[in-house]
């Protein structure tokens, strides 16, 4: 917010009526001299003057725990009149004024200065953030549920699978002479099913971990990440006779382990979804943009039809059965989550039969999400 004088505030009063956030201006004593309709709806502005000392209790302003009244010294009005300027103070407001509905609010406040630059009052901008808060609480709850699921999946679901696998091996060993070809084929199918289920559980676990693990953001050298990625994928590179070209890459602020996983999934897919008539050629590049780095992983593989380019980033969305190409349909959902958590974007451009290029951005100063 830039410095505002009382005179200019009155001059633009009519504009303030149309906005959705509450605006309250007070004089030096904390008496309201202007408030718009949104302020009346959000806080419930009283026509009677309320003394500075009673302000918090009168308007029912609570700390973010929702039950403790804001200490008088922390009152936005008191602080603004003392010359302080603060953005996004989150409080819980509960009173019988206005709509009477309790709500979570974010308050920006600053002193109002007169022509001589002296504090002549206070300006409060109040936003009802109840819906945003509800969604963020819901995300926290579902992350917790996901974490609990991950723990159950890791132990309880893997256990019966290990039993099935173990008893199938024992049957094959003890009954080796009595089993005919048909029975042996059935046992191979059981073992394949078990292996697939174990892979699915492990991939789901990796997906849930990406969603719930706190990020560690620090400078990450992408050249080193790609060198490690090439080592991890060495068997697949050799098996496909692939050429992997890596252009010079930058150092970015990111979670190193998540960025490794991201490149590994994209390069792994570039090798896996290769055309039958040519060996894979993969190129990894980066370009500097205004406030971010744009990375690309390009291949000369089978490509993706335009109608599927968004769907493939959703969990379990695959365009092929597991006989043609192995996989669980979780890799790109993991990539999407990693990029989201770095506040970037991910997308693909592709020509069926010719190849695909996956792009993603990492903001120069990635905020990350906990
Ligand atoms: P998975 O690799 O386990 O199938 P992903 O989530 O990594 O799962 O990918 C989802 C789907 O997107 C794949 O099954 C495939 O159909 C398509 N896909 C991903 N990467 C490529 C690529 N480089 N070329 C062609 N298709 C791709």
Short mmCIF file of C-alpha atoms in Angstrom, two decimals, residues 303-314 317 319 332 336 346-352 355-358:
data_model
loop_
_atom_site.label_atom_id
_atom_site.label_comp_id
_atom_site.label_asym_id
_atom_site.label_seq_id
_atom_site.Cartn_x
_atom_site.Cartn_y
_atom_site.Cartn_z
CA UNK A 303 3.88 -39.44 -29.29
CA UNK A 304 0.51 -38.69 -27.69
CA UNK A 305 -2.77 -37.82 -29.43
CA UNK A 306 -3.91 -34.23 -28.67
CA UNK A 307 -7.07 -35.36 -26.84
CA UNK A 308 -4.96 -37.11 -24.16
CA UNK A 309 -2.34 -34.45 -23.41
CA UNK A 310 -4.11 -33.22 -20.27
CA UNK A 311 -5.58 -36.50 -19.05
CA UNK A 312 -2.21 -38.28 -18.77
CA UNK A 313 -1.22 -36.07 -15.81
CA UNK A 314 -4.07 -37.53 -13.73
CA UNK A 317 -4.50 -42.54 -16.59
CA UNK A 319 -3.05 -44.91 -22.86
CA UNK A 332 3.10 -38.16 -14.45
CA UNK A 336 2.40 -32.81 -11.72
CA UNK A 346 3.88 -28.73 -16.51
CA UNK A 347 2.50 -29.63 -19.93
CA UNK A 348 3.28 -31.70 -23.02
CA UNK A 349 3.39 -30.91 -26.72
CA UNK A 350 3.37 -33.91 -28.98
CA UNK A 351 2.92 -35.22 -32.49
CA UNK A 352 1.67 -38.82 -32.61
CA UNK A 355 7.64 -37.71 -30.46
CA UNK A 356 6.75 -35.65 -27.41
CA UNK A 357 8.27 -32.76 -25.50
CA UNK A 358 7.38 -32.40 -21.82
#
